Short mmCIF file of C-alpha atoms in Angstrom, two decimals:
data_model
loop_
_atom_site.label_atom_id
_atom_site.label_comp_id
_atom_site.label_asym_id
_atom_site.label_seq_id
_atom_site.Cartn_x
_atom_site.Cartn_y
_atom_site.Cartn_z
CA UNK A 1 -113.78 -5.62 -105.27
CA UNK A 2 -113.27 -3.18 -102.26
CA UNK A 3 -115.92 -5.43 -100.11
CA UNK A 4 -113.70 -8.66 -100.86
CA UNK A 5 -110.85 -6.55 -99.96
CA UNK A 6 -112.22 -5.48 -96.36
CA UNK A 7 -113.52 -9.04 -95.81
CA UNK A 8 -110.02 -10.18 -96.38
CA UNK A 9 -108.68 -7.51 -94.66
CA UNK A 10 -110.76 -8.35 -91.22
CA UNK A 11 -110.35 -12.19 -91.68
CA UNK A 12 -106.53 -11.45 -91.44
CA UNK A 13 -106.86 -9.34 -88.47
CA UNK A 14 -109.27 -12.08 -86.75
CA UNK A 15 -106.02 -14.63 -87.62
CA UNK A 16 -103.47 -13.10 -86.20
CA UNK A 17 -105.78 -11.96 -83.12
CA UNK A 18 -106.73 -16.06 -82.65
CA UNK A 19 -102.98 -16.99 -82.95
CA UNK A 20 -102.18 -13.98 -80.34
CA UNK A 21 -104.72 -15.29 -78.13
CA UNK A 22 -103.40 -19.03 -78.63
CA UNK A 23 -99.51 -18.41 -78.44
CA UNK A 24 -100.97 -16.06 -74.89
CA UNK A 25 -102.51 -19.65 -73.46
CA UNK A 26 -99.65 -21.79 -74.29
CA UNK A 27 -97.14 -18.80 -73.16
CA UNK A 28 -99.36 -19.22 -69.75
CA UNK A 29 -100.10 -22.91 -69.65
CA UNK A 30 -95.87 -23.21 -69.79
CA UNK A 31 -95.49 -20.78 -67.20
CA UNK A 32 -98.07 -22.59 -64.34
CA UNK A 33 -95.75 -25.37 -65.38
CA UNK A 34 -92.64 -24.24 -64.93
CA UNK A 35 -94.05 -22.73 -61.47
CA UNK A 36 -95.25 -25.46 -60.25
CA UNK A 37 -91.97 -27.62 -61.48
CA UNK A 38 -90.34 -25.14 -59.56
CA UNK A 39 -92.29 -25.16 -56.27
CA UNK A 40 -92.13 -29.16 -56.31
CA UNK A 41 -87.93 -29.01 -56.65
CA UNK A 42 -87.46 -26.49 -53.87
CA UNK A 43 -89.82 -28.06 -51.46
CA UNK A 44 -87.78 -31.90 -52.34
CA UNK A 45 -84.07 -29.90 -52.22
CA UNK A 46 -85.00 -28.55 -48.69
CA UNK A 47 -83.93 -30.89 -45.90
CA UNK A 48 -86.45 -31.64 -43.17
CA UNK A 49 -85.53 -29.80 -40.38
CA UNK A 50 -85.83 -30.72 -36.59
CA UNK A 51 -88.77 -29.14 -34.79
CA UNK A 52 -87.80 -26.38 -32.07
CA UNK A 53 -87.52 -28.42 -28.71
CA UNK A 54 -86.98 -25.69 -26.05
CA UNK A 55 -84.70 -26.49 -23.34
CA UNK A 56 -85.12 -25.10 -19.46
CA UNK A 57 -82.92 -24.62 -16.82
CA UNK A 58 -84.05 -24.07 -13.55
CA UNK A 59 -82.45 -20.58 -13.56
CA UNK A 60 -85.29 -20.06 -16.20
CA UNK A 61 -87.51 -20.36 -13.28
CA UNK A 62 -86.23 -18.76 -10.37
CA UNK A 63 -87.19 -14.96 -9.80
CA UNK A 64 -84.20 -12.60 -8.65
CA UNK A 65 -84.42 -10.71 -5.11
CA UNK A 66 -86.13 -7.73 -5.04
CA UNK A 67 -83.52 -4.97 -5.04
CA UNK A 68 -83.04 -3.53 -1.13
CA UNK A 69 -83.97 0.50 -1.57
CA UNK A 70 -83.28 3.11 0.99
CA UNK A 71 -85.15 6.34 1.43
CA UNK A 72 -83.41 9.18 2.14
CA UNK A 73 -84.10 11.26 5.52
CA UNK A 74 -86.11 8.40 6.95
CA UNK A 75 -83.56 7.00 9.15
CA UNK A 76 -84.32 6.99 13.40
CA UNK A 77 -81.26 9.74 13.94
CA UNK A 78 -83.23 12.40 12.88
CA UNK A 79 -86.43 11.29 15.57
CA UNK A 80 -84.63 11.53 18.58
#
């Protein structure tokens, strides 16, 4: 009677380990669904937006003078 007992014992443990393994996939399966539900609504709910169309002034273009530097002790007063 103890080897029916075992047998019965590890047939119960290979159930519950199948059903753990099957409730796992369906646990997944609804997840991926749900996911990809989701990624489908938030890509429809966005609005299209505009593509960036730059705008130029011709200020945009035009360099700025080169700042007018002195050096010091260079000037002619001190040559003569």
């Amino acid at each position: 009677m103890e080897e029916s007992t075992v047998h019965e014992d590890e047939e119960a443990k290979m159930e519950k380990f199948f059903a753990l393994v099957k409730s796992t996939r369906e646990v997944r399966e609804q997840l991926a669904g749900t996911s990809e539900k989701k990624e489908r609504a938030t890509t429809a709910d966005k609005p299209q937006s505009t593509p960036w169309n730059p705008t130029f002034v011709l200020e945009d273009f035009v360099e700025a003078p080169a700042p007018v530097v002195e050096k010091e002790g260079t000037s002619k007063e001190g040559e003569k």
